[in-house]
Every structure is written in C-alpha cells, then in structure tokens.
DNA sequence: CCACTAAATGAATGCCGTTCATTTAGTGGT
DNA sequence: ACCACTAAATGAACGGCATTCATTTAGTGG
C-alpha cells in the first residue's frame, strides 16, 4: 500500500514554471579539482559541521546527486581535500637545511595545516598512500631527507610514523579550549595536578599547545636523530 | 495547512493490540552507569557505526527518547564511555616503579585502551577535565608521579600533553591497514620511500605500529626525562 | 489524600548521505 | 548525415539518524 502523496493527476501541461535545465550541459560543470576547491572553500566558510553534500552541491550550482558522477562518497571528497592540504605542507627544508632543522620545520608546518582540519585526521591516519598522490609525494621528500641524513633504511618509516603520530595528536591540542585543565570543584582532591596547572598558567605567555609541541618535538628529534649513521 | 496523515477517525477503541506500558515504571530502569555499561557493550558488539541512540535504547528495552531523561546528547554518552575507559588505564606503576618505567607502562596501557576506541579521541582531546572525573583522577596520579620524580612544576603539564599527543596519534596507527604504505603503481616515482618501506617489511616481525610507538616513546622518555631536577 | 515530579512513551521533525530512473547534449563511427 | 552510445545532469525518492515534545503514569513528600 504505497503512500500516495496526492499529486493532482488532472494537470495536462502544468507549465506553471519554466522547465529547469535537465540533461547534459554544454560542457561538464564538475570535475574532481573543482569539487575539491569548492569543498575547501565551503569548509573554510562553514566548518566541518556545515560541510554537507547538499551544501557543497549548492555552492557549485548543481543538484547533490550530480556530485556522485565524479565522486563515490562524501569520504571520497574528504580524501581529495586531505590530499590537497598535504601538498601545502612545507618539505622544502629537506633540500637545504640540516636534518634537525628540516624535520622541525616540516613538523610545525604539518601540524599547523591540520590543526585547522582535525576532522580529517581519522581519515588520513588510516588512508592507503595509493589513494593520495600528493601525500605520497610528501613521504617521498621526507624519506629522501632522512636517507640523505644517514638514517638506516629499515628505521626510516618507523621514525616518520612516530613523528606523524605526535603531529596528529598535537594538532588536536591546538583546538582544545584554553581552560581544558581547569579542575573546578574537584581541585581539592587533585592537588598535584591542580598545582601543576596553576604553575604552568602563571608563567605562560606562549600557547600551551605550542609549548608542549615544542618540547615533545625537541625530544623526538634528539632521540630519533641518534639513529643516523 | 498541516499535512494530514489520514488516521481513520472512525476507530472508537481500536484495541487491536494490548496497550504497551506507558508512564512511570515500578522503579527507574535507567541511570548513567547503566547507560554507560550498555553503551560499552554495544560498541564492543557492533562498533561505533552500529552505535546509535536507537540501538542503545533497544539493548536497554526502552524507547530512544527515554535516554534523554538521563543524558543530554549522544556526545554525552560518548563522554561517559570515554571516562570509564580512562579508568581502565593502568597508572599503578607510578607508585612503585622508577619514572622511566612508570611512564612507559602508562603510555602503553593508555594507547592499548584507546586504539580500540579511536572515534573517542576527537572527544577526549578537547574535553574539559571537569566533565570527566575518572580522567581527572588519572591526571592526578600521573602528575604526582612526575612531581615525585623531580619534574619542575611548570613543565609537568606540558610534558604530559606531549606524551598524550603521541599516544593518541599512535592509537590511530594501530588501526591502520597493514599495506597502508604500499605505493602501488607510483613506486617508480618514489624511490626513497618505496625502498624504505621494503626494507622495513623485509625484516619486520613485530607490528609496524608497535615498532614506531616503541621508538618514539623511548625518545620522548629520554628527552623529557632530562628536565627532572 | 493530593500535588508534584521523575521517567517512560511514541509520534513527529528535520537533516543527512545515497540511489535511481530519466533526460539530454555532445561524440565517434559508418 | 545519421545514429548509437555515453557522460553528466535532474529531482524524487529512501532509510537512517539525533533530537523534541505533548502526553501519560506511578510513586513520593507534605
């Protein structure tokens, strides 16, 4: 028993409104690059909450379903955006600077890019590199830098993964509210923690996230750098 | 003009089915602990995709809307689960072992717990500690350990945050597919990376994620441990 | 005993991603 | 010049989701 939505069957030629375009347009309106660019713009304007297939389609003056001729899911769009963003990560220092400085610059740049795009982190973290050519290019540049710096081949990937893990985790920190560690009414029962938080706050100019990132990064560079021949 | 859904108005007392219970039950069926336990069970059985308010309600033999008497949103439930899971993280070594070993045990335990719950990471990472008492308790235990080990007060929080960032990032790695670094058809254009991947694979027994985690953790412990008085 | 409240129901709402039959404008082959 | 084919659009569905709300009812405290 189908629910009849009662479209009046008596309209012979309704033409109450000028028929909208349907069918193949003069030239293709959409392609993956256009979709990626529009997605990025939309995300910047409306955030990841406002990033819907419907909203994306609207900015492209197209029906939502049209997107699916060029992309197979919303996740696909996120992968495209991710890959584009990764191409913005600065790996140039690997070709001019000593390893320590190169890693440091790369790590900061990487963190800064994705701290504005943390919803992509779960996507990147498990994405096969095959699906993201620009990401693969970044890895190549970094691997080459590690290799040139004298890293033993069999440690390179592990070291990069360690850096990346730290970078992704730190990207979240950037977005955390400033008072995240305020223990409020529980302060009395957590004396060590509460005092440590107070001590940090009372002398902190720099952003908390930046201090922690700087500290950890230095440790990783010193520790992992020790593997070089 | 409300859309009339045409319920036949002629049924005086339909009683086609025995009326379901409605109204206040003998005793409250739900509370936050019960919801948390059920949520955790459901997540373990059906994963985070299968974790719906409707599904959760079903396992509790309750209408979905009933949950909202005890919890204000789905995110709330996730916070409850997160806090419970954090109480499973082992901090006991801070009371018996030297700092290096204690941090190591804590970090592995922390990573292992959340590698099975990565969808919670975006939640934890930005959650004020006030909203999660057991999480706060973990921080207290860890802060106390750092303090006892001679860490300067104003570095404690930053050091913990650095560890945590690394831990969260590494939790994602655990869930990544084994062939995530297979460069496929692009292998020719990424020689350094491809060879490094091959070298790692050819000698690797241990899980890739574990190797990277172990390496990075050692570096962080060595580097950050240097701050102790 | 009665007013009040906590706690349940189920119907409705408004999104969301995705699918599908259908339409149409170019394109390549004969 | 025609025609078969295809790429690319449309809009109407669909099913699922979190959440809201009026309503009902069983205990509870004064």
Tab-separated table of C-alpha atoms in Angstrom, chain A residues 125-128, chain B residues 172-181 208:
chain	number	residue	atom	x	y	z
A	125	UNK	CA	45.687	8.157	9.628
A	126	UNK	CA	44.332	5.027	8.019
A	127	UNK	CA	44.366	6.034	4.357
A	128	UNK	CA	46.469	3.918	1.984
B	172	UNK	CA	45.271	5.522	15.192
B	173	UNK	CA	48.284	3.732	13.750
B	174	UNK	CA	47.224	0.518	15.386
B	175	UNK	CA	44.038	0.514	13.350
B	176	UNK	CA	45.680	1.286	10.012
B	177	UNK	CA	45.674	-1.428	7.337
B	178	UNK	CA	48.926	-3.366	7.066
B	179	UNK	CA	49.550	-2.335	3.468
B	180	UNK	CA	48.900	1.336	4.075
B	181	UNK	CA	52.338	2.252	2.718
B	208	UNK	CA	54.706	-1.730	12.438
